[in-house]
Coordinates of C-alpha atoms and ligand atoms in Angstrom, one line a residue:
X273 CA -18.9 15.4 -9.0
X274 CA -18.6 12.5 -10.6
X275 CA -17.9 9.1 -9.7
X276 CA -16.4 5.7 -11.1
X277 CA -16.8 2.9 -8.9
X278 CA -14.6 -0.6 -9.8
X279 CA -15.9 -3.6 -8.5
X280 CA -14.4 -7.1 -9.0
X281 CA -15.4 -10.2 -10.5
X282 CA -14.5 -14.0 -10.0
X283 CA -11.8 -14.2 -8.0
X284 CA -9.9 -12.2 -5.5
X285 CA -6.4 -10.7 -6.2
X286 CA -7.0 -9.4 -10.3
X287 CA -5.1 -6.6 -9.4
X288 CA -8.3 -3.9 -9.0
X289 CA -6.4 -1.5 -6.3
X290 CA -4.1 -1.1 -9.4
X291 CA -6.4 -1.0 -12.2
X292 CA -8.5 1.5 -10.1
X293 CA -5.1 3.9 -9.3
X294 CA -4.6 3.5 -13.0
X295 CA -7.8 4.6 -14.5
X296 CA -7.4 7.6 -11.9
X297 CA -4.1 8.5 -13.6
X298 CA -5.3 8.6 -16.6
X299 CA -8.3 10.3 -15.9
X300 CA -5.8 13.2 -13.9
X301 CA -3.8 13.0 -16.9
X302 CA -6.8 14.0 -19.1
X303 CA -6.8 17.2 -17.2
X304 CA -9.1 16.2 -14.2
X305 CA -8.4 16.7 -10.7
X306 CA -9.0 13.2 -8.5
X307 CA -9.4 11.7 -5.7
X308 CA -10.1 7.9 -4.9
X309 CA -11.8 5.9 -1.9
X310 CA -11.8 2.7 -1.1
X311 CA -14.2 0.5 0.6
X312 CA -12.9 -2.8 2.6
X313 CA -16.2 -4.9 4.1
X314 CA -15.0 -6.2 6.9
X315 CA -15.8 -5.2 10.8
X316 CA -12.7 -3.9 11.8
X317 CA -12.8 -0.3 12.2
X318 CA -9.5 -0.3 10.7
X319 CA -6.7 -2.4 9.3
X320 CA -4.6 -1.5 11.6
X321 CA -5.2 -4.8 14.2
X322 CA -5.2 -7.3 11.1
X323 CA -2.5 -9.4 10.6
X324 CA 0.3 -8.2 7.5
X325 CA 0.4 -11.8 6.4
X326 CA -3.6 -11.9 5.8
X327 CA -4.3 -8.5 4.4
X328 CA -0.8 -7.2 3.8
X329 CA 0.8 -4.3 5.3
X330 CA -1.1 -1.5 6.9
X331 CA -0.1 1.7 5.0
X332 CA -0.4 4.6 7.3
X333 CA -1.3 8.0 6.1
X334 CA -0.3 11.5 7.0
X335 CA -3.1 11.9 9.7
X336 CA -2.2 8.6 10.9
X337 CA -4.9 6.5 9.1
X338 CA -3.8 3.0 9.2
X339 CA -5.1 1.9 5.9
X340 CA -5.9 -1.0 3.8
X341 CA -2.7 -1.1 1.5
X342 CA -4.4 0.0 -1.7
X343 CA -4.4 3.7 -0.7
X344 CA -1.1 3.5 -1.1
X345 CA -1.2 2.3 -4.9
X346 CA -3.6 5.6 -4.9
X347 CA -1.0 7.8 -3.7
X348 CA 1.8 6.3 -5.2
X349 CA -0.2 6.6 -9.0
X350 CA -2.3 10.2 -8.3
X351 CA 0.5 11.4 -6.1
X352 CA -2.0 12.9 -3.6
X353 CA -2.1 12.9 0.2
X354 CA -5.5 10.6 1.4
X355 CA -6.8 10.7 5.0
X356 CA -8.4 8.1 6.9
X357 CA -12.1 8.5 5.7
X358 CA -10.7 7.5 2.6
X359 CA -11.1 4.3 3.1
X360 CA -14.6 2.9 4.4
X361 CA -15.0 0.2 6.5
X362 CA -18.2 -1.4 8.2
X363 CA -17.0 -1.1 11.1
X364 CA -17.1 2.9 10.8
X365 CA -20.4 2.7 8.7
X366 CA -21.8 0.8 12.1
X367 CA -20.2 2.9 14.6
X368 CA -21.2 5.9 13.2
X369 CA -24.7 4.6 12.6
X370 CA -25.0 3.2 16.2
X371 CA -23.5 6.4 17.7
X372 CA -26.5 8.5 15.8
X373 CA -29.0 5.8 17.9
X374 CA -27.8 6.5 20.8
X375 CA -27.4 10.3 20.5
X376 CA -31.4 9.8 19.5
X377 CA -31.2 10.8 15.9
X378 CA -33.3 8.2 14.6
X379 CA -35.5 8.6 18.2
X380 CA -39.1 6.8 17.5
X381 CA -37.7 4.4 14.4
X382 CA -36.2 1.1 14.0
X383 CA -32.9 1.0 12.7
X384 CA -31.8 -1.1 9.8
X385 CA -29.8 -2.1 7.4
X386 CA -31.8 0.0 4.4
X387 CA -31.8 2.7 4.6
X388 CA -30.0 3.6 7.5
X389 CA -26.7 1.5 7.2
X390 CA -27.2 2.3 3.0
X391 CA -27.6 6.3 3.6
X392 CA -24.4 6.1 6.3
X393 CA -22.8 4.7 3.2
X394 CA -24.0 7.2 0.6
X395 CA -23.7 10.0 2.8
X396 CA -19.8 9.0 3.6
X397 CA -18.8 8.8 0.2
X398 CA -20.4 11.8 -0.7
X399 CA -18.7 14.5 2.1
X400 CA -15.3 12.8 1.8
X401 CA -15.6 12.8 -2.0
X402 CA -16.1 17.0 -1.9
X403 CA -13.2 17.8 0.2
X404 CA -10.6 19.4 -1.1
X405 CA -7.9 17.2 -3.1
X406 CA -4.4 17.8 -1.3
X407 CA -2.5 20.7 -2.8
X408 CA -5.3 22.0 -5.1
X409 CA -8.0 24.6 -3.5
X410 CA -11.1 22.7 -4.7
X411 CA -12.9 19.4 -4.6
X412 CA -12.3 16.8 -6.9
X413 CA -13.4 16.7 -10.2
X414 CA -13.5 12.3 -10.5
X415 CA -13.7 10.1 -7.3
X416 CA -12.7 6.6 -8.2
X417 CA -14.2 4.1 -5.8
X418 CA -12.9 0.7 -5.2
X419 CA -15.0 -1.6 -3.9
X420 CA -12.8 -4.7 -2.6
X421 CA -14.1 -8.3 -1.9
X422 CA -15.4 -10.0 -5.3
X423 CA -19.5 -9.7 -6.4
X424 CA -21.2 -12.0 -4.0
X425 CA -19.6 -11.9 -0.9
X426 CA -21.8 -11.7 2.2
X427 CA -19.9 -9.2 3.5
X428 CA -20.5 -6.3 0.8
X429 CA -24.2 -6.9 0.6
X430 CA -25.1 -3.3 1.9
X431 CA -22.2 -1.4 0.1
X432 CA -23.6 -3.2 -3.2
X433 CA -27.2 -1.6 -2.2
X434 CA -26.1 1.3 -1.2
X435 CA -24.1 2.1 -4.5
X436 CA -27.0 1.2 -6.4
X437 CA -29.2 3.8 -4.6
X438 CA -25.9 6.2 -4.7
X439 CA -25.7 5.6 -8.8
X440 CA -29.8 7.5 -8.7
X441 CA -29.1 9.9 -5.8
X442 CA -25.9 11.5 -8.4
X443 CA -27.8 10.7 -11.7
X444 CA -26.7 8.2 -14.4
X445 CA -24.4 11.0 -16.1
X446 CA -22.1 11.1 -12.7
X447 CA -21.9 7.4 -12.6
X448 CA -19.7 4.9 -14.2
X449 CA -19.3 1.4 -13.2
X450 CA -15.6 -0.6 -14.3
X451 CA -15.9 -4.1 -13.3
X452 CA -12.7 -6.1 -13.2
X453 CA -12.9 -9.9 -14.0
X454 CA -11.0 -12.9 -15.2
X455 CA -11.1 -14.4 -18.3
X456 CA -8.9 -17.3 -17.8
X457 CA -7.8 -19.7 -20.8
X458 CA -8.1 -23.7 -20.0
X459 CA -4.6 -25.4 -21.0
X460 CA -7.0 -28.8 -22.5
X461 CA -8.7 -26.2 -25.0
X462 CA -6.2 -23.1 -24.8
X463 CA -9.2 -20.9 -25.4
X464 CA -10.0 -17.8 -23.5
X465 CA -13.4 -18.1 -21.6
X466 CA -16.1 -16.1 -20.9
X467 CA -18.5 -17.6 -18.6
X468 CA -16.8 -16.8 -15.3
X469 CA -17.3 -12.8 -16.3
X470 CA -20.7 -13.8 -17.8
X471 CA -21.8 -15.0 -14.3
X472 CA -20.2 -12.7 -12.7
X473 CA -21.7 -9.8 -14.4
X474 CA -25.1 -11.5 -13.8
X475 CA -24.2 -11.3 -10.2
X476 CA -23.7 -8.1 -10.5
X477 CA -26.7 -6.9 -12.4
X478 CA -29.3 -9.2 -10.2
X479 CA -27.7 -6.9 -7.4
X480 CA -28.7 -3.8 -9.5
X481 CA -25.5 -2.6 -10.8
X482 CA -24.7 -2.6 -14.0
X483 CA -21.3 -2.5 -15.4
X484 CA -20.4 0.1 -18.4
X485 CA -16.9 -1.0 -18.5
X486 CA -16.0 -4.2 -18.3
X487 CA -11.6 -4.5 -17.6
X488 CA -10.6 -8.3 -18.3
X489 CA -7.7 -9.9 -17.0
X490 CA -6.1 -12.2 -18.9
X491 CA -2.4 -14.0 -19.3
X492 CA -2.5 -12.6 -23.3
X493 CA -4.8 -10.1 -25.1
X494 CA -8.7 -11.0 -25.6
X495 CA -9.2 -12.2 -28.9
X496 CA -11.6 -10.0 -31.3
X497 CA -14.0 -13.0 -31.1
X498 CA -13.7 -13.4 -27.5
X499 CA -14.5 -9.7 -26.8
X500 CA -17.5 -9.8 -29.3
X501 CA -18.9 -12.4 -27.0
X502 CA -18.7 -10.7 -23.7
X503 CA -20.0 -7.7 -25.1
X504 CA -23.1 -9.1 -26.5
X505 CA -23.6 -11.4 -23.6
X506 CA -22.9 -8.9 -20.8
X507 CA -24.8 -6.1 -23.0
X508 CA -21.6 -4.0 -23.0
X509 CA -20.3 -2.0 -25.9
X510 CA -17.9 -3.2 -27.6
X511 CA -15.1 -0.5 -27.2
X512 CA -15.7 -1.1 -23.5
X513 CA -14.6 -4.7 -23.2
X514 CA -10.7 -3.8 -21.5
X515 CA -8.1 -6.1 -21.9
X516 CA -5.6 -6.0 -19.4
X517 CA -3.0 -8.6 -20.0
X518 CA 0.2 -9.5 -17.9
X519 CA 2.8 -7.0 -18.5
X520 CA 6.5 -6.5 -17.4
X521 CA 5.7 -4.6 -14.7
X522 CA 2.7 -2.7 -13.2
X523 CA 3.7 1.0 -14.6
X524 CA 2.4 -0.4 -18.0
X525 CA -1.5 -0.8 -16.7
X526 CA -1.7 2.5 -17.2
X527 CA -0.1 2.9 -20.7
X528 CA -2.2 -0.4 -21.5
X529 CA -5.7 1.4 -20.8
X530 CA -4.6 4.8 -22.3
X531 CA -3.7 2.6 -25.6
X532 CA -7.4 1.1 -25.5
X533 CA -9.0 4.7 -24.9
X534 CA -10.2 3.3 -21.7
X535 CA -10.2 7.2 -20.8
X536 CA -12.9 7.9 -23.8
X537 CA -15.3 5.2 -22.6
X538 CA -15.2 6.4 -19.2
X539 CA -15.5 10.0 -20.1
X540 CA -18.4 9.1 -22.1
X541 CA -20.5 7.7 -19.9
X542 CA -19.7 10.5 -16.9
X543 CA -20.9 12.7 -20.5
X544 CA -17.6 14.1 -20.4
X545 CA -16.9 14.3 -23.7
X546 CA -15.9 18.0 -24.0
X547 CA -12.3 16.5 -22.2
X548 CA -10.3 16.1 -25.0
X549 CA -6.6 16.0 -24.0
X550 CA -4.9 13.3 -24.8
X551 CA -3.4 11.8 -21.9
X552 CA 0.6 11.6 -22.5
X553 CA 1.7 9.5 -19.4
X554 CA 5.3 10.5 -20.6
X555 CA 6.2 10.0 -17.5
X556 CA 5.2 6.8 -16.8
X557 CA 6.4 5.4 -20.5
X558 CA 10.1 6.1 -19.4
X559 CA 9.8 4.3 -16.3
X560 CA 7.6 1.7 -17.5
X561 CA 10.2 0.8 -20.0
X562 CA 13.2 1.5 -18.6
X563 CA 12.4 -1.1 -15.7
X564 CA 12.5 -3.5 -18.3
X565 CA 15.5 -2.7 -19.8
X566 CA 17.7 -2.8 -16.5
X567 CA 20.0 -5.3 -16.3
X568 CA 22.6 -5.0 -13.9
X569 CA 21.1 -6.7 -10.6
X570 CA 21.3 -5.1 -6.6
X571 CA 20.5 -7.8 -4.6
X572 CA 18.5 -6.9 -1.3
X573 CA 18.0 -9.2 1.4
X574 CA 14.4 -8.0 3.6
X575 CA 14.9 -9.5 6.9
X576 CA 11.7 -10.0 8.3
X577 CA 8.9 -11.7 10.3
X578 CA 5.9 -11.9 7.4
X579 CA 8.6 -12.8 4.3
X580 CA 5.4 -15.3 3.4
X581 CA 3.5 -13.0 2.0
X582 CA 5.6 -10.3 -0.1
X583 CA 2.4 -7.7 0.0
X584 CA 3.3 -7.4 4.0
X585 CA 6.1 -5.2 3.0
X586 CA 4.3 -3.9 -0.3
X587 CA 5.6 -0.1 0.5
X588 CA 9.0 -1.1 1.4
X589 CA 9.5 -3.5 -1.9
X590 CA 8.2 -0.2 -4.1
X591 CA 10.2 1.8 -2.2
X592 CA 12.8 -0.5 -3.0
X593 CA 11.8 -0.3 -6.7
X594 CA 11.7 3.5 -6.9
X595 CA 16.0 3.9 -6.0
X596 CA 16.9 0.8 -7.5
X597 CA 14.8 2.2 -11.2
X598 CA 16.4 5.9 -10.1
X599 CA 19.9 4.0 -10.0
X600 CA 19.5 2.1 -13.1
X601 CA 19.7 -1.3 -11.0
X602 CA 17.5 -4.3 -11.9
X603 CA 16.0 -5.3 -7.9
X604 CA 16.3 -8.8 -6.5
X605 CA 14.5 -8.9 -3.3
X606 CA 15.9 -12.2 -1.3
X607 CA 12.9 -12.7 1.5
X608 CA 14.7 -13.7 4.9
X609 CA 12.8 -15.1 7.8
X610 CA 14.1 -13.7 10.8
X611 CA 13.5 -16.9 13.2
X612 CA 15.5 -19.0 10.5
X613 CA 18.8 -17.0 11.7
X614 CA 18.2 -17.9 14.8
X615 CA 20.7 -20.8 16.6
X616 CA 17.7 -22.9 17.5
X617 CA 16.5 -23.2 13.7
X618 CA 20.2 -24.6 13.7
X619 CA 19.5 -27.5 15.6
X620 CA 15.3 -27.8 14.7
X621 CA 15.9 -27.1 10.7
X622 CA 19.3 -27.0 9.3
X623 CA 18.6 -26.5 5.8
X624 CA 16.4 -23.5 6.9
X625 CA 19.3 -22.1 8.7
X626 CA 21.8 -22.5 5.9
X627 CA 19.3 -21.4 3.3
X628 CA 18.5 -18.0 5.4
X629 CA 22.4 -17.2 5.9
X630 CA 23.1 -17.7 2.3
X631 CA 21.0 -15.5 1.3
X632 CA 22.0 -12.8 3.8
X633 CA 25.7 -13.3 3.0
X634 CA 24.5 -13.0 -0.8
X635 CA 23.0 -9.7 -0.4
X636 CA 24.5 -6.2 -1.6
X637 CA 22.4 -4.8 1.0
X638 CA 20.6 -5.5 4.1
X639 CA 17.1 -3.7 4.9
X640 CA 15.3 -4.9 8.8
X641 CA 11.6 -3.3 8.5
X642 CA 9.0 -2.8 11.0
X643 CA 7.3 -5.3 13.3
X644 CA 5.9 -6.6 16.5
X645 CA 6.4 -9.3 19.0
X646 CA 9.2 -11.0 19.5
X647 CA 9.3 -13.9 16.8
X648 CA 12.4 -13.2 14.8
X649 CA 13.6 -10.7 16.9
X650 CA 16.5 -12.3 17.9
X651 CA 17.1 -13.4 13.7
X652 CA 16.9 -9.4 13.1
X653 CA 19.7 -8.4 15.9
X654 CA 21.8 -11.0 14.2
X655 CA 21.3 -9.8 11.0
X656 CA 22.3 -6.4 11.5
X657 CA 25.4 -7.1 13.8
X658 CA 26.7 -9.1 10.6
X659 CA 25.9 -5.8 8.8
X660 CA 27.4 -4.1 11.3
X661 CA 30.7 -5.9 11.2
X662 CA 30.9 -6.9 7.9
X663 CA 29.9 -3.3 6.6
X664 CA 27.1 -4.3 4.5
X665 CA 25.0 -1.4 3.7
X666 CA 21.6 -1.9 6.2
X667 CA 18.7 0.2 6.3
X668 CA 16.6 -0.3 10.0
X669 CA 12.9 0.4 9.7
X670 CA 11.0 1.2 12.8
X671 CA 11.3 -2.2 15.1
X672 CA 14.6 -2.7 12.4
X673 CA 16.0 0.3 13.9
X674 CA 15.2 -0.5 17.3
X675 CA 17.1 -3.9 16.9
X676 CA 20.0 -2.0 15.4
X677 CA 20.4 -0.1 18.7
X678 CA 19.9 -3.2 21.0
X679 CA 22.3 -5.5 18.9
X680 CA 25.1 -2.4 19.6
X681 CA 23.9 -2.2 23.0
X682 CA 24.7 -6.0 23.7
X683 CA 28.1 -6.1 21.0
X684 CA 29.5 -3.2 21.4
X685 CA 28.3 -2.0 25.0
X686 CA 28.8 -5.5 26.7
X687 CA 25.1 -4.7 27.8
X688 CA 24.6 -8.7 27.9
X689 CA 20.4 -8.9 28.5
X690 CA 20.2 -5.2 26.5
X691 CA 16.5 -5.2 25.0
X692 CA 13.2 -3.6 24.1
X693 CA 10.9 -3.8 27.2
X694 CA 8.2 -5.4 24.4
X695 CA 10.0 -8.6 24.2
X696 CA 11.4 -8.3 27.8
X697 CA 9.8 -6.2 30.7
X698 CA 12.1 -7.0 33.0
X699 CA 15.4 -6.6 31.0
X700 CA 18.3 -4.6 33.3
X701 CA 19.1 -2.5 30.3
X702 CA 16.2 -1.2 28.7
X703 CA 17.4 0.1 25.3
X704 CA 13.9 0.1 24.0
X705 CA 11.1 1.4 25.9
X706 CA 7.2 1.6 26.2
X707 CA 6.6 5.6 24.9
X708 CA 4.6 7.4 28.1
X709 CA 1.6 8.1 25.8
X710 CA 1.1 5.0 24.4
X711 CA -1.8 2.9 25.8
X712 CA -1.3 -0.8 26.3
X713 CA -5.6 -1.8 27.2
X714 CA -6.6 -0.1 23.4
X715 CA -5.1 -1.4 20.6
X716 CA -6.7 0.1 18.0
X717 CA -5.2 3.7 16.5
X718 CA -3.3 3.7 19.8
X719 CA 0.4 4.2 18.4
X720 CA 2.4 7.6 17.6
X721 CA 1.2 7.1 14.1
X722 CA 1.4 9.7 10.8
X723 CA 3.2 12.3 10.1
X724 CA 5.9 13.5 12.6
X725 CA 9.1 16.0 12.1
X726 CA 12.2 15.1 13.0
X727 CA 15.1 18.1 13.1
X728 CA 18.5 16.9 12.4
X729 CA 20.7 18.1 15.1
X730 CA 23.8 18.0 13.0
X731 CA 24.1 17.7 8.9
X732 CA 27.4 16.3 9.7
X733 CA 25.7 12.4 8.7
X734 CA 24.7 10.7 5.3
X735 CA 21.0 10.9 6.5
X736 CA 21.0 14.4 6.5
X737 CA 22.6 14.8 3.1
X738 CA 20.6 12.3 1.4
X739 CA 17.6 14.7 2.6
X740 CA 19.3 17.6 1.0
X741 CA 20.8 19.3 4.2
X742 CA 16.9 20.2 5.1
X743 CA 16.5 21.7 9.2
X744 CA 13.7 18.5 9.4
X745 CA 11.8 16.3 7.7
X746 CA 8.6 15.0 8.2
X747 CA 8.2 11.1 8.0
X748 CA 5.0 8.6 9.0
X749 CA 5.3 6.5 12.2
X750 CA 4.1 3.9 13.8
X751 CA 5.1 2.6 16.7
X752 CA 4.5 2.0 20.7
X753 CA 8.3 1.2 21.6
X754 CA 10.7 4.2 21.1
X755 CA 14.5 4.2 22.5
X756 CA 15.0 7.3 24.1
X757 CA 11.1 9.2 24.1
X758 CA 12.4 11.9 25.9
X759 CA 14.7 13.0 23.1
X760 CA 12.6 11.4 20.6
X761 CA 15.1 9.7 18.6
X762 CA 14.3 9.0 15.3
X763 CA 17.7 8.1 13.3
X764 CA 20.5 6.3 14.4
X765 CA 23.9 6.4 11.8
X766 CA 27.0 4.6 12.6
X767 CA 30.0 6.4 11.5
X768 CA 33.2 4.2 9.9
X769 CA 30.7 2.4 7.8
X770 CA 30.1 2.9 4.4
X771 CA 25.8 2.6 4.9
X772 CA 24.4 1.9 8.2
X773 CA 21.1 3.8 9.1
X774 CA 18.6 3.1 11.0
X775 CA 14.9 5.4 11.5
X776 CA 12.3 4.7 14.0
X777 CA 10.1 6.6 11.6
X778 CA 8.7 4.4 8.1
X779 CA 10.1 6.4 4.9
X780 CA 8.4 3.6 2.6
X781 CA 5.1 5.2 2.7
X782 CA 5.9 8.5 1.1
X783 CA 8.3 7.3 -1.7
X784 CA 6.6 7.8 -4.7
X785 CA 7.6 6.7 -8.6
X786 CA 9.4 9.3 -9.3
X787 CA 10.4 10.9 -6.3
X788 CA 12.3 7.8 -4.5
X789 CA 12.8 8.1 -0.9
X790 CA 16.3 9.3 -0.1
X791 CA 16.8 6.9 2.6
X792 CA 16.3 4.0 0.0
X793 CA 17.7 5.3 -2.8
X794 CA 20.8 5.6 -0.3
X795 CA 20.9 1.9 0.5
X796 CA 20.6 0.9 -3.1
X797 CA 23.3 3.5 -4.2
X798 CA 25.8 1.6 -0.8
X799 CA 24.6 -1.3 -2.0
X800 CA 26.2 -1.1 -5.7
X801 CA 29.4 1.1 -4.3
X802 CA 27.6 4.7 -5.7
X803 CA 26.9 6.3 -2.5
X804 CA 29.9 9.0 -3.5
X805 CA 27.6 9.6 -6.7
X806 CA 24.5 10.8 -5.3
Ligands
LIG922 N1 7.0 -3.0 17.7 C1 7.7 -1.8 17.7 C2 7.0 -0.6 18.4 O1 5.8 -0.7 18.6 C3 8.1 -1.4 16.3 C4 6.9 -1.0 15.5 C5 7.1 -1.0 14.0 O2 8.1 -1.6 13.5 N2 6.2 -0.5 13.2 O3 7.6 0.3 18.7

């Protein structure tokens, strides 16, 4: 097994979840089979009690993982299926450790950080890197590791000492280090500067790592000069020093690494130089450039509560991307705040108000995803009643589907007070209710989460054609609130409309590239009047 761990450098957010997925593509494109892990210091066990405007969504995984949102980027680029020791947290490093105290296993010792939190580590990566990669019968051949956090954080102290001790325990052959930095250019002297990486990878090496690779960001490609100097101060070859400059859009990192034989300096140094496929991407150079050649716009307005950070709905926006680059449509997302729909932001904030319905009213389509508490609820029911009566194509995701069913409840029903019993428990007209196995002391992992089938009863609905007349299909979930759990029901379609759907399930997490989800690639196709085409 060999391994390639990518750290980060300087500052947070230089893209390494993507430059990691990336040099994993290629590296499957070379002929390997892969898998990735990713490692997220914080306590929580998982991500799924952080908030989607600090960390960004939660991407949940087949096995009902709720995951930092990078494994999606791996699953999206390697299209594999990840489970939830996938990604590493110290909160499970601790718990596991501090369940093996208690059982006795370290009976007679005192427990610490090294080696006992460091072996947890090392021992984790190890057993999750040998299982077997989804749809293939064997392990892995590469397991990229992504360490998040940048070099010097508190936080990722023992993951830094442990990978150290990990590079001896597999042997310098099995281990490559990428480290992603910045090297930013200063508009006084407009020259591109080395010293942030330089420190940086000094950080790195006083921690005893040292970096083989070294992948640059940078608004235009390192000069010759420039990558001369980091190589000789950061005592890095030459051919190593990455550029990864801003591109169009993200499906040329990829093509931008392959072009610099990123994929020779890694083999390289994991001694893999009997790999000798090129890797073609082909794949990815058609989409990669066809995205920027689309020109005629779809215009879709995400309703939500966490609009001010667009990585809360990071799966639904690539989604979004997959149908609208299947349909040849160049994407607008127009962000909506829920609350700002809302009658009382007509009195508090005006502008806000007008702002938010312009933008609805601008919209080819409509798309309510997931969420919880009751902030913006009321915003969402309005938005999909306009969808409903105008006959706007809508998409409903989860808590957007649940809306869609109390907004008909209260229009079309008369049910005046109909609601979900999260946002009122003592509503007459529960629409939306509190599912019998849910657990409301334990928050953590306590949802119907992952993968769940849902059988169509009839294929007489767009739903069911857009999933190719299949019996079922099987769809991640999460949620506590369902509106009918004895029959389970997971779609709702309204008929005399040209698009209105609405799934308690979350279809975002399983589109892939290449392979849009058909529920999305639906709206886009209402939304631009092609429905009849697909
Ligand atoms: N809050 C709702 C529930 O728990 C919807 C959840 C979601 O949208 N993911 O059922």
């Amino acid at each position: 097994m060999k391994y390639v761990l990518v750290t980060g450098g300087v500052v947070s957010g230089l893209g390494k979840g993507v430059t990691a997925s990336s040099i994993g593509l290629l590296l499957k494109a070379c002929g390997l089979r892969v898998t990735s892990m990713k490692i997220d210091p914080y306590l929580n066990t998982d991500a799924g009690t952080m908030s989607p405007v600090e960390h960004g969504e939660v991407y949940v995984l087949d096995d009902g993982g709720e995951v930092d949102l990078d494994l999606g980027n791996y699953e999206r680029f390697l299209d594999i299926k990840l489970t939830r020791d996938n990604n590493i947290t110290t909160g499970k490093i601790y718990q596991d450790v501090i369940n093996k105290e208690r059982r006795g296993d370290y009976l007679g010792k005192t427990v610490q950080v090294v080696p006992h939190i460091t072996d947890a580590i090392q021992d984790w990566i190890e057993r999750v890197a040998h299982v077997p990669v989804d749809g293939t019968s064997g392990p892995a051949d590469v397991c990229v590791i992504e360490l998040g956090g940048t070099i010097g954080d508190i936080e990722s102290m023992p993951f830094i000492e442990a990978l150290g001790q990990f590079s001896y325990r597999v042997g310098a052959d099995n281990f490559c280090l990428v480290h992603v930095s910045l090297v930013p250019v200063l508009n006084v002297v407009g020259e591109q500067k080395t010293k942030p990486t330089q420190h940086s990878v000094r950080g790195l090496r006083c921690l005893g790592l040292t970096p083989h690779v070294i992948a640059c960001r940078s608004t235009t490609a390192l000069e010759e000069n420039v990558k001369t100097k980091l190589s000789q101060f950061c005592h890095v070859q030459k051919e190593n020093i990455i550029t990864l400059y801003d591109v169009s859009n993200i499906w040329h990192i990829p093509l931008l690494l392959r072009d610099q034989k990123a994929h020779d300096a890694i083999l390289k140094v994991l001694n893999l130089q009997g790999i000798t496929r090129e890797p073609e991407l082909e794949q990815w150079t058609t989409m990669a450039e066809c995205c920027d050649m689309l020109h005629e716009p779809v215009r879709i307005a995400i309703v939500g509560k966490y609009t001010s950070l667009s990585d809360a709905y990071l799966s639904i926006q690539k989604a979004l991307v997959h149908a609208s680059v299947a349909r040849g449509k160049k994407l607008f997302v127009d962000w909506v705040p829920a609350g700002d729909l809302e009658s009382t932001t007509a009195k508090e904030n005006p502008d806000a108000y007008k702002a938010a319905w312009k933008l609805l009213k601008g919209a080819d389509g409509i798309l309510v995803p997931g969420g919880f508490g009751d902030r913006g609820v009321q915003g969402k029911v309005l938005a999909a009643k306009y969808a409903r009566e105008q006959k706007i194509p809508f998409l409903g995701i989860c808590l957007g589907m649940q809306v869609a069913v109390i907004e008909f409840a209260r229009s079309v029903l008369g049910l005046q007070d109909a609601n979900s019993t999260e946002f009122d428990p003592d509503t007459k007209n529960p629409c939306v209710i509190f599912m019998p196995e849910g657990s409301k002391t334990h928050m953590g992992g306590t949802m119907r989460l992952g993968s769940r089938r849902t059988y169509f009863q009839s294929t007489d609905c767009k739903s069911a054609k857009l999933y190719g007349n299949k019996r079922f299909v099987d769809e991640r979930h999460r949620h506590r609130y369902e509106v009918n759990p004895d029959m389970r029901m997971e779609i709702v379609e309204l008929r005399n409309h040209p698009y209105f759907i609405g799934v308690q399930f979350h279809p975002e997490y399983k589109s892939r590239p290449a392979k849009p989800s058909a529920l999305f690639l639906g709206l886009i196709a209402a939304a631009c009047g092609q429905l009849d085409a697909l």
